[in-house]
XYZ file of C-alpha atoms in Angstrom:
665
model
C -2.526 18.040 21.845
C -5.086 15.612 22.990
C -6.412 15.956 26.603
C -8.165 13.019 28.438
C -10.355 13.561 31.402
C -10.192 11.176 34.468
C -12.006 10.845 37.722
C -14.901 9.461 39.644
C -18.458 9.451 38.458
C -20.494 12.682 38.903
C -17.342 14.799 39.708
C -17.974 17.093 36.750
C -15.775 15.875 33.992
C -18.209 16.520 31.236
C -19.378 19.813 32.662
C -15.740 21.051 32.832
C -15.138 20.090 29.183
C -18.286 21.936 28.230
C -17.144 24.949 30.139
C -13.831 24.921 28.342
C -15.166 24.246 24.862
C -18.878 25.033 24.803
C -19.474 21.448 23.571
C -21.466 18.777 25.361
C -19.363 15.577 25.072
C -22.237 13.315 26.090
C -23.647 12.263 22.723
C -25.847 9.244 23.629
C -29.498 9.604 24.404
C -29.025 7.303 27.469
C -26.184 9.576 28.708
C -28.432 12.637 28.511
C -31.384 10.741 30.166
C -29.326 9.471 32.995
C -26.960 12.345 33.430
C -23.845 10.257 33.406
C -21.186 9.482 30.825
C -21.294 5.947 29.584
C -18.904 5.869 26.581
C -16.212 8.148 25.243
C -17.123 11.748 24.343
C -15.207 14.169 22.184
C -14.846 17.982 22.041
C -12.416 20.432 20.500
C -11.205 23.936 21.220
C -9.348 26.330 18.899
C -6.222 27.873 20.306
C -4.969 31.568 19.611
C -1.807 30.033 17.814
C -3.974 28.117 15.363
C -3.606 24.737 17.185
C -6.637 22.695 18.025
C -7.107 21.068 21.512
C -8.826 17.682 21.383
C -10.668 16.395 24.495
C -11.498 12.818 25.228
C -14.135 12.722 27.999
C -14.258 9.354 29.677
C -16.985 7.718 31.877
C -16.321 7.673 35.705
C -18.487 4.793 36.719
C -16.563 1.601 37.741
C -18.738 -0.482 35.262
C -17.465 1.624 32.377
C -13.755 1.483 33.056
C -13.324 -0.603 30.021
C -14.678 2.237 28.009
C -12.437 4.727 29.785
C -9.370 2.546 28.955
C -10.291 2.627 25.250
C -9.917 6.386 25.163
C -6.830 7.219 27.250
C -3.952 5.565 25.391
C -1.658 7.529 23.177
C -2.787 10.930 24.592
C -0.692 13.897 25.699
C -2.264 15.375 28.810
C -4.350 14.249 31.638
C -7.132 16.360 33.259
C -7.837 14.694 36.608
C -11.110 15.864 38.098
C -11.876 15.617 41.871
C -15.012 17.139 43.278
C -14.576 19.229 46.373
C -17.694 17.804 48.063
C -16.675 14.075 47.717
C -12.959 14.336 47.718
C -10.868 11.391 46.588
C -13.151 8.450 45.549
C -12.456 4.880 44.296
C -12.475 5.733 40.675
C -10.297 8.750 41.321
C -7.644 6.260 42.588
C -8.147 3.703 39.840
C -8.166 6.268 37.049
C -4.934 7.754 38.458
C -3.401 4.415 38.654
C -4.215 3.883 34.961
C -2.761 7.217 33.925
C 0.433 6.481 35.829
C 0.709 2.963 34.352
C 0.208 4.470 30.842
C 3.150 6.761 31.486
C 1.261 10.066 31.387
C 3.500 12.546 33.027
C 1.872 15.816 32.059
C -1.395 16.778 33.562
C -3.459 19.098 35.760
C -5.924 18.453 38.642
C -9.156 20.315 38.672
C -10.949 20.540 42.046
C -14.515 20.898 40.723
C -17.561 22.194 42.410
C -15.374 24.633 44.267
C -18.433 26.908 44.710
C -19.803 24.303 47.205
C -16.677 24.253 49.466
C -15.155 26.600 51.894
C -11.419 27.319 52.109
C -10.811 24.738 54.742
C -12.470 22.003 52.612
C -10.571 23.136 49.479
C -7.331 22.850 51.502
C -8.290 19.426 52.812
C -9.108 18.029 49.413
C -5.998 19.491 47.888
C -3.869 17.785 50.570
C -5.642 14.499 49.809
C -4.958 14.901 46.048
C -1.299 15.898 46.656
C -0.711 12.901 48.799
C -2.302 10.685 46.213
C -0.170 12.137 43.404
C 3.092 11.853 45.323
C 4.041 8.351 44.172
C 3.062 8.898 40.466
C 4.484 10.716 37.419
C 1.944 13.425 38.045
C 3.374 14.405 41.430
C 4.218 17.978 40.375
C 0.912 18.558 38.529
C -0.776 21.941 39.188
C -4.096 21.876 41.118
C -6.726 24.383 40.254
C -10.071 24.999 42.048
C -12.819 25.325 39.500
C -16.584 25.658 39.150
C -18.254 24.887 35.863
C -21.417 26.640 37.240
C -19.820 29.949 38.129
C -16.796 29.892 35.858
C -14.295 30.071 38.689
C -10.889 28.804 37.624
C -11.981 27.824 34.228
C -9.841 30.448 32.474
C -6.857 29.272 34.675
C -7.324 25.747 33.464
C -7.603 27.036 29.887
C -4.322 28.903 30.294
C -2.438 25.959 31.549
C -3.772 23.835 28.682
C -2.745 26.439 26.161
C 0.777 26.460 27.545
C 0.907 22.713 27.509
C -0.341 22.632 23.939
C 2.354 25.098 22.763
C 5.032 22.825 24.342
C 3.761 19.692 22.828
C 5.914 18.207 20.049
C 5.043 14.796 18.727
C 7.437 12.773 16.566
C 6.101 12.281 13.039
C 8.445 9.424 12.178
C 7.588 5.755 11.772
C 4.721 4.224 9.711
C 1.159 5.272 10.296
C -1.201 3.627 12.729
C -4.388 4.675 14.377
C -6.246 2.948 17.187
C -9.992 2.806 16.288
C -12.252 3.743 19.210
C -15.433 4.387 17.165
C -16.969 3.316 13.887
C -20.169 4.616 12.145
C -21.632 5.332 8.742
C -22.493 8.709 7.257
C -25.165 9.044 4.484
C -23.300 9.590 1.224
C -19.922 8.922 2.672
C -19.850 5.373 3.981
C -17.800 4.049 6.859
C -16.007 6.432 9.158
C -13.625 5.397 11.954
C -12.179 7.732 14.624
C -9.188 7.281 16.871
C -5.900 8.624 18.031
C -3.017 8.519 15.613
C -0.072 6.883 17.434
C 2.586 7.385 14.770
C 3.337 8.482 11.234
C 1.069 10.488 8.819
C -1.782 9.707 6.604
C -3.123 11.428 3.503
C -6.246 11.215 1.403
C -5.826 8.433 -1.143
C -3.542 6.304 1.013
C -4.022 2.564 1.089
C -3.986 1.137 4.619
C -4.807 -2.089 6.432
C -7.327 -2.961 9.090
C -5.424 -5.056 11.680
C -5.700 -7.679 13.014
C -8.596 -8.198 10.519
C -6.088 -8.161 7.545
C -8.248 -6.161 5.091
C -7.021 -3.428 2.722
C -8.840 -0.060 2.718
C -8.481 3.315 1.059
C -8.747 6.688 2.724
C -11.492 8.548 0.831
C -11.333 11.632 3.007
C -10.350 12.582 6.538
C -10.783 15.099 9.412
C -8.026 16.040 11.753
C -8.843 17.521 15.119
C -12.450 17.991 13.866
C -11.339 19.930 10.687
C -11.439 18.630 7.165
C -7.923 18.018 5.968
C -5.785 16.451 3.379
C -3.343 14.921 5.865
C -3.243 13.726 9.507
C -0.409 13.294 11.861
C 0.622 11.451 15.053
C -0.838 13.053 18.106
C -4.154 14.042 16.396
C -7.650 12.790 16.728
C -8.522 11.649 13.257
C -11.741 10.658 11.457
C -11.083 8.528 8.352
C -13.633 7.871 5.767
C -12.666 4.434 4.496
C -13.533 2.778 1.206
C -13.470 -0.912 0.540
C -15.836 -3.449 -1.154
C -18.754 -4.453 1.077
C -17.276 -2.676 4.078
C -19.736 -1.845 6.839
C -19.326 -0.250 10.323
C -20.068 -3.535 11.979
C -17.033 -4.987 10.290
C -14.722 -2.712 12.246
C -14.756 -3.164 15.977
C -13.346 -0.981 18.666
C -9.708 -2.127 19.177
C -8.979 -2.512 15.475
C -5.982 -0.638 14.073
C -5.927 1.304 10.756
C -2.216 1.189 9.746
C 0.429 0.979 7.097
C 0.628 -2.520 5.543
C 4.271 -2.784 6.972
C 2.941 -2.928 10.415
C 0.239 -5.458 9.934
C 1.451 -8.310 12.267
C -1.279 -9.530 14.624
C 0.125 -11.292 17.711
C -1.459 -13.706 20.178
C 1.345 -13.463 22.647
C 4.145 -10.941 23.557
C 6.769 -10.449 26.201
C 6.541 -7.379 28.406
C 7.617 -5.474 31.476
C 4.866 -5.365 34.041
C 4.276 -3.696 37.395
C 1.731 -5.067 39.882
C -0.021 -2.277 41.830
C 0.964 -1.896 45.499
C -2.764 -1.875 46.416
C -3.178 -5.523 45.328
C -4.097 -7.767 48.269
C -1.915 -10.719 47.326
C 0.909 -11.713 45.064
C 0.282 -12.527 41.493
C 0.647 -16.178 40.578
C 1.929 -17.682 37.326
C -0.680 -18.185 34.635
C -3.345 -15.943 36.247
C -6.185 -15.102 33.988
C -6.526 -11.413 33.290
C -8.161 -8.765 31.001
C -5.661 -6.976 28.754
C -6.393 -3.417 27.555
C -3.910 -2.201 24.974
C -4.865 0.966 23.067
C -8.575 0.566 22.243
C -8.386 -3.248 22.286
C -9.695 -5.501 25.104
C -8.981 -9.210 25.181
C -8.884 -11.913 27.874
C -5.410 -13.379 28.439
C -3.116 -15.320 30.709
C -0.017 -13.835 32.316
C 3.172 -16.085 32.457
C 5.750 -14.874 34.864
C 9.337 -15.162 33.385
C 11.656 -14.437 36.323
C 9.895 -16.114 39.226
C 6.746 -18.105 40.307
C 5.038 -15.058 41.814
C 5.109 -11.284 41.851
C 4.651 -9.366 45.028
C 2.361 -6.275 45.154
C 4.314 -3.098 44.284
C 6.984 -5.122 42.432
C 7.741 -5.341 38.667
C 8.990 -8.110 36.473
C 9.146 -9.722 33.018
C 6.128 -11.523 31.775
C 4.686 -13.154 28.774
C 0.953 -12.461 27.966
C -0.859 -15.214 26.045
C -3.949 -13.821 24.437
C -7.252 -15.471 23.678
C -7.243 -13.846 20.184
C -4.709 -11.890 18.182
C -4.426 -8.103 18.454
C -2.189 -5.387 16.969
C 0.701 -4.213 19.046
C 4.253 -2.806 18.852
C 7.144 -2.718 21.209
C 6.883 0.222 23.542
C 3.097 0.115 23.693
C 1.648 0.579 27.131
C -1.024 -1.724 28.495
C -3.305 -2.198 31.476
C -4.395 -5.508 33.158
C -7.455 -5.994 35.100
C -8.476 -8.990 37.141
C -10.413 -12.025 35.858
C -13.831 -10.443 36.596
C -12.760 -7.226 34.915
C -13.738 -5.231 38.024
C -10.314 -4.169 39.353
C -7.178 -2.739 37.684
C -4.233 -4.770 38.962
C -1.297 -3.302 37.059
C 0.136 -2.399 33.650
C 3.243 -2.343 31.675
C 5.039 -2.002 28.358
C 5.438 -4.318 25.379
C 8.974 -5.501 24.811
C 9.021 -8.224 22.124
C 6.445 -9.277 19.609
C 8.280 -12.507 18.707
C 8.570 -14.472 21.896
C 9.070 -18.275 22.059
C 6.385 -20.399 23.425
C 8.973 -22.629 24.912
C 12.329 -21.654 26.424
C 10.827 -18.241 27.354
C 12.685 -18.183 30.747
C 16.172 -18.971 29.445
C 19.128 -16.610 30.461
C 19.543 -15.537 26.844
C 15.805 -14.545 26.498
C 15.930 -12.683 29.820
C 19.093 -10.838 28.613
C 17.253 -9.908 25.356
C 14.283 -8.559 27.355
C 16.552 -6.684 29.736
C 18.009 -4.887 26.736
C 14.572 -4.117 25.371
C 13.566 -2.232 28.549
C 15.801 0.677 27.459
C 12.811 1.901 25.385
C 15.008 3.225 22.534
C 15.228 0.958 19.493
C 18.770 2.089 18.632
C 19.920 0.979 22.236
C 17.963 -2.279 21.761
C 19.709 -3.072 18.502
C 23.128 -2.122 19.734
C 22.834 -4.187 22.907
C 21.439 -7.235 21.060
C 24.307 -6.974 18.534
C 26.798 -7.070 21.460
C 25.139 -10.201 22.975
C 25.464 -13.788 21.778
C 24.874 -14.894 19.168
C 26.047 -11.615 17.612
C 23.287 -11.023 14.998
C 19.782 -9.550 14.960
C 16.795 -10.044 12.749
C 16.706 -6.450 11.559
C 13.423 -6.712 9.777
C 11.652 -7.953 12.967
C 13.199 -5.325 15.106
C 12.384 -2.493 12.663
C 8.676 -3.822 12.509
C 8.170 -4.155 16.259
C 9.658 -0.750 16.979
C 8.119 0.923 13.972
C 11.518 2.116 12.950
C 11.851 1.413 9.180
C 15.307 3.052 8.972
C 16.642 1.547 12.199
C 20.574 1.256 12.173
C 23.484 1.844 14.437
C 27.136 2.721 13.820
C 29.564 -0.212 13.376
C 26.783 -2.409 11.890
C 26.686 -4.614 8.815
C 23.278 -5.327 7.245
C 22.781 -8.273 4.991
C 19.327 -9.064 3.787
C 17.003 -8.995 6.841
C 19.791 -9.341 9.375
C 22.397 -7.127 11.061
C 25.814 -8.098 12.419
C 28.701 -6.542 14.154
C 31.748 -6.548 11.781
C 33.665 -9.051 13.967
C 30.783 -11.487 13.876
C 30.337 -11.002 10.187
C 34.022 -11.678 9.416
C 34.047 -14.745 11.772
C 31.038 -16.200 9.823
C 32.769 -15.607 6.524
C 35.988 -17.118 7.768
C 33.996 -20.155 8.894
C 32.563 -20.563 5.371
C 35.984 -20.218 3.812
C 37.623 -22.605 6.306
C 35.100 -25.342 5.901
C 35.035 -25.129 2.143
C 38.826 -25.047 1.889
C 39.124 -28.146 4.030
C 36.406 -29.838 1.962
C 38.025 -28.961 -1.310
C 41.461 -30.356 -0.052
C 39.868 -33.616 1.098
C 37.468 -34.015 -1.807
C 39.146 -32.594 -4.850
C 36.781 -34.495 -7.206
C 33.730 -32.779 -5.668
C 32.346 -29.498 -7.011
C 31.650 -28.163 -3.529
C 29.075 -28.429 -0.842
C 25.347 -27.839 -0.980
C 23.984 -25.189 1.404
C 22.487 -27.529 4.013
C 25.705 -29.460 4.476
C 27.748 -26.355 4.501
C 25.456 -24.840 7.251
C 25.711 -28.068 9.260
C 29.525 -27.782 9.163
C 29.674 -24.150 10.010
C 26.913 -23.894 12.666
C 24.157 -26.518 12.826
C 22.027 -24.360 15.062
C 21.954 -21.423 12.641
C 18.537 -20.639 11.117
C 18.325 -21.481 7.446
C 17.162 -17.923 6.405
C 20.013 -16.398 8.399
C 22.582 -18.675 6.714
C 21.065 -17.960 3.383
C 21.609 -14.138 3.910
C 25.319 -14.767 4.816
C 25.814 -17.007 1.852
C 24.099 -14.666 -0.581
C 26.190 -11.735 0.616
C 29.374 -13.839 0.313
C 28.524 -14.717 -3.281
C 27.752 -11.159 -4.145
C 31.108 -10.023 -2.655
C 33.085 -12.732 -4.439
C 34.052 -14.663 -1.315
C 32.099 -17.730 -2.578
C 31.148 -19.009 -6.053
C 27.959 -20.942 -6.765
C 27.395 -23.481 -9.535
C 23.782 -24.714 -9.496
C 23.306 -26.166 -6.000
C 27.140 -26.264 -5.277
C 28.958 -23.693 -3.170
C 32.712 -23.484 -3.597
C 35.738 -21.168 -3.142
C 36.543 -18.994 -6.157
C 38.973 -20.746 -8.388
C 38.134 -24.217 -7.287
C 37.539 -26.658 -10.066
C 36.623 -30.316 -9.251
C 39.190 -32.706 -10.563
C 39.289 -36.485 -10.796
C 42.010 -38.603 -9.386
C 44.643 -39.660 -12.002
C 43.076 -43.218 -12.155
C 39.624 -41.836 -12.509
C 40.781 -39.439 -15.121
C 42.205 -42.266 -17.188
C 38.937 -44.202 -17.092
C 36.930 -41.031 -18.006
C 39.234 -40.207 -20.947
C 38.321 -43.564 -22.386
C 34.725 -43.520 -21.576
C 33.890 -40.002 -22.834
C 34.239 -40.758 -26.580
C 31.797 -43.652 -26.152
C 29.189 -41.260 -24.890
C 29.500 -38.839 -27.782
C 29.611 -38.939 -31.546
C 26.862 -40.604 -33.518
C 25.645 -42.495 -30.496
C 25.325 -39.566 -28.170
C 21.571 -39.680 -28.123
C 21.612 -43.396 -27.160
C 24.846 -43.823 -25.047
C 25.907 -47.112 -23.584
C 24.843 -48.133 -20.019
C 27.267 -48.104 -17.120
C 27.698 -51.956 -17.262
C 28.302 -51.760 -21.053
C 30.912 -49.102 -20.512
C 32.569 -51.208 -17.877
C 32.575 -54.214 -20.187
C 33.915 -52.179 -23.191
C 36.686 -50.617 -21.144
C 37.505 -53.832 -19.115
C 36.830 -51.922 -15.882
C 35.088 -53.456 -12.815
C 31.446 -52.400 -12.907
C 31.595 -50.986 -9.324
C 34.604 -48.854 -10.248
C 32.847 -47.648 -13.416
C 29.750 -46.685 -11.433
C 31.869 -44.700 -8.983
C 33.703 -42.777 -11.786
C 30.383 -41.889 -13.509
C 28.847 -40.679 -10.204
C 31.878 -38.446 -9.603
C 31.836 -37.172 -13.153
C 28.154 -36.411 -12.762
C 28.772 -34.437 -9.581
C 31.278 -32.395 -11.547
C 28.571 -31.540 -14.057
C 30.190 -33.314 -17.142
C 27.283 -35.830 -17.500
C 23.731 -35.862 -16.466
C 21.991 -38.999 -14.982
C 18.610 -39.247 -16.845
C 17.647 -42.724 -15.661
C 19.201 -45.495 -13.618
C 22.644 -46.451 -15.032
C 22.282 -44.135 -18.103
C 24.248 -40.918 -18.457
C 24.268 -38.322 -21.132
C 27.012 -35.799 -21.736
C 26.000 -32.319 -20.541
C 26.466 -30.854 -23.956
C 24.265 -33.570 -25.413
C 21.566 -32.509 -22.944
C 21.895 -29.016 -24.152
C 21.632 -30.138 -27.751
C 18.491 -32.274 -27.046
C 16.963 -29.226 -25.271
C 17.576 -27.163 -28.398
C 16.146 -29.908 -30.564
C 12.979 -30.063 -28.395
C 12.578 -26.260 -28.614
C 13.048 -26.466 -32.468
C 10.480 -29.284 -32.814
C 7.916 -27.184 -30.902
C 8.751 -24.104 -32.935
C 8.228 -25.911 -36.279
C 4.826 -27.227 -35.160
C 1.910 -24.984 -36.261
C 0.395 -25.030 -32.676
C 3.745 -24.636 -30.941
C 3.281 -27.989 -29.149
C 6.065 -30.554 -28.839
C 5.120 -34.172 -29.608
C 7.066 -37.182 -28.672
C 7.055 -38.716 -32.213
C 8.691 -35.698 -33.780
C 11.297 -35.487 -30.994
C 12.014 -39.273 -31.349
C 12.580 -39.011 -35.098
C 15.000 -36.107 -34.701
C 17.038 -38.099 -32.173
C 16.851 -41.269 -34.286
C 15.978 -43.245 -31.157
C 13.147 -45.330 -29.797
C 9.873 -43.952 -28.504
C 10.451 -45.236 -24.890
C 13.756 -43.465 -24.790
C 12.350 -40.273 -26.205
C 9.565 -40.390 -23.592
C 12.026 -40.933 -20.872
C 14.138 -37.985 -21.821
C 11.013 -35.839 -22.156
C 9.904 -36.916 -18.689
C 13.270 -35.790 -17.353
C 12.789 -32.443 -19.110
C 9.403 -32.309 -17.318
C 11.124 -32.908 -13.859
C 13.620 -30.216 -14.365
C 11.137 -27.695 -15.615
C 12.338 -27.503 -19.311
C 8.952 -28.641 -20.508
C 5.465 -28.380 -19.318
C 3.309 -31.421 -20.062
C -0.441 -31.378 -20.971
C -1.630 -34.861 -21.792
C 0.588 -36.130 -24.671
C 1.777 -32.634 -25.624
C 4.404 -30.302 -24.211
C 5.346 -26.692 -24.131
C 9.107 -25.830 -24.028
C 9.986 -23.021 -21.670
C 12.411 -20.744 -23.429
C 13.620 -19.344 -20.196
C 14.982 -22.747 -19.263
C 16.832 -23.652 -22.435
C 20.223 -22.738 -20.972
C 19.636 -25.238 -18.182
C 22.417 -27.513 -19.478
C 24.548 -24.740 -21.101
C 24.498 -23.628 -24.753
C 23.006 -26.165 -27.255
C 25.211 -25.259 -30.095
C 25.775 -28.763 -31.620
C 29.373 -29.043 -30.874
C 29.307 -32.666 -32.009
C 30.244 -33.260 -35.580
C 27.718 -35.936 -36.210
C 24.626 -34.993 -38.456
C 22.337 -36.841 -36.099
C 19.893 -34.350 -34.555
C 19.973 -31.930 -37.470
C 16.695 -30.927 -39.006
C 17.713 -32.399 -42.326
C 18.794 -35.735 -40.849
C 16.406 -38.775 -41.268
C 17.901 -42.237 -41.101
C 14.690 -44.148 -41.499
C 15.420 -46.434 -38.618
C 14.340 -44.218 -35.688
C 12.333 -47.048 -34.185
C 15.141 -49.650 -34.335
C 16.943 -50.318 -31.053
C 20.701 -49.843 -30.901
C 22.386 -52.920 -29.436
C 23.845 -52.182 -26.017
C 22.542 -48.630 -26.302
C 20.125 -46.424 -24.429
C 16.886 -47.671 -25.840
C 13.739 -49.366 -24.971
C 15.358 -52.832 -24.299
C 17.836 -51.378 -21.880
C 15.413 -49.378 -19.674
C 15.380 -50.258 -15.928
C 12.425 -52.447 -14.938
C 9.272 -50.391 -14.415
């Protein structure tokens, strides 16, 4: 268990910690010289059951509240100190507000300097404190009169702490993260950071990330609750000896996180639930400048009100905090806001969403999502968001922001990074099937729809990555088939109209045989078949969409099997070369075609990734050889075989696909 002190300056917080532990938590020379706590101090006490109590001693001066705030997040127990001679003072009130806003509900009040007060004064101060606690989560906290000088009540406080420690159970789930409140170097060891572990566990040798810095480090060694250990857990004070190239203590500032790589997601804005203190003199206006304190981080920010133009003192509401620089945060994290001058605590709240929109942040749908997030349980948040429109959730985002890697709920379907209710999932699939079915019926000659057009027909507003997950799952489950870029229903085969089929039956032989490497142009086909050129172009475009031919250049089509054969020839030419490089001349000779044609075909191969060009040379990618199907030389012509050489490879073929018939450059 980790205990934090709280209270006004000179009320005896450090003295009480010393009386309980025997350790002086003031570590700075200036603190010892001035007799006041300036920065965080730390002490530890062994318990009879083997547990170790950790103490974070905080400064009480109003000028050092920012240091106090760096030490009180993520702790288990509050030790509020009120001196009997002074009674309740300004920082007593402010510190108590901070503890309450951070959700600390376990604590004890120590009435210090009890040896300087009579019974009447003790009763008066106790009444003041009890009235102050009444409206907070510490309303039922025990109050103990103590004196660090005489030892009065110290054992009673120690007993309360021991009982509280025995009843402290911290969840160890989630990925590891630690809020850095101190960084220093040790001779022979290097950089050491200390802080409170908020979640998960860490072990020597683990690789973690500094966030928001974004730098990987390795845990060389560690101490947990001031003891050398192999592992550390959530709820412990840890000291991590970090290793990384050229890493110094000045590279790691207070407010940095050391965390699992899966949690590295710096944010410069987040949506939150916020409560304005009742003690504020006026309502909070939209876009008020504030100082944000979250864990050990401190950053200027602006507060955007989401459900009104102002927030009255004592009221709570939904807000968006827009930060001057990115910090690390997760949903559920508590934070404190201070005024623009950083002299007064004005309220606090809890992070709800790390992925808020900059625009449309006040829409009813957004406010519904944030209302669901206030349940504070990720399972409830997931279930409620699934039951709201649009019926799906970005599961990866939700798991990240709640640090719940295995987050799931009953009656949920997960696909990729998204989660759906079964009814929503089935409706999306039915939409895919309905749209494709109608398209196949109206466009029987088409192989299907490409993903962007299918998405537009199913739901134009659906995010592309979400649609991709739905389609990928539908393909995996056999609901859809994919052929290259085309999506279709299983069993669908594109077919030409009877008229188109008749034209194609006559055109196909002209594209194959001995002339397959230099097929006629579209206008030549139209002339040979006595078909209007426009009609011939339409037929060839439809045949190309069906995958039977490939358009290599304007008006020039090759049979798909010819493309596969030419790909195999290119690979064979490269393989026969001593250096493994393909040259255009060798490829030209094998095709018995002109150089310009060979170059144009090779440039097409470059575009589709079959070849990689370097100057006049090319490498053939073996992993792309099946791009056009098997190149098994299904044509009977000897053209293209390794033993074929006609001797007229540079001669143009009249009306064929050669240099004279290329489109204008």
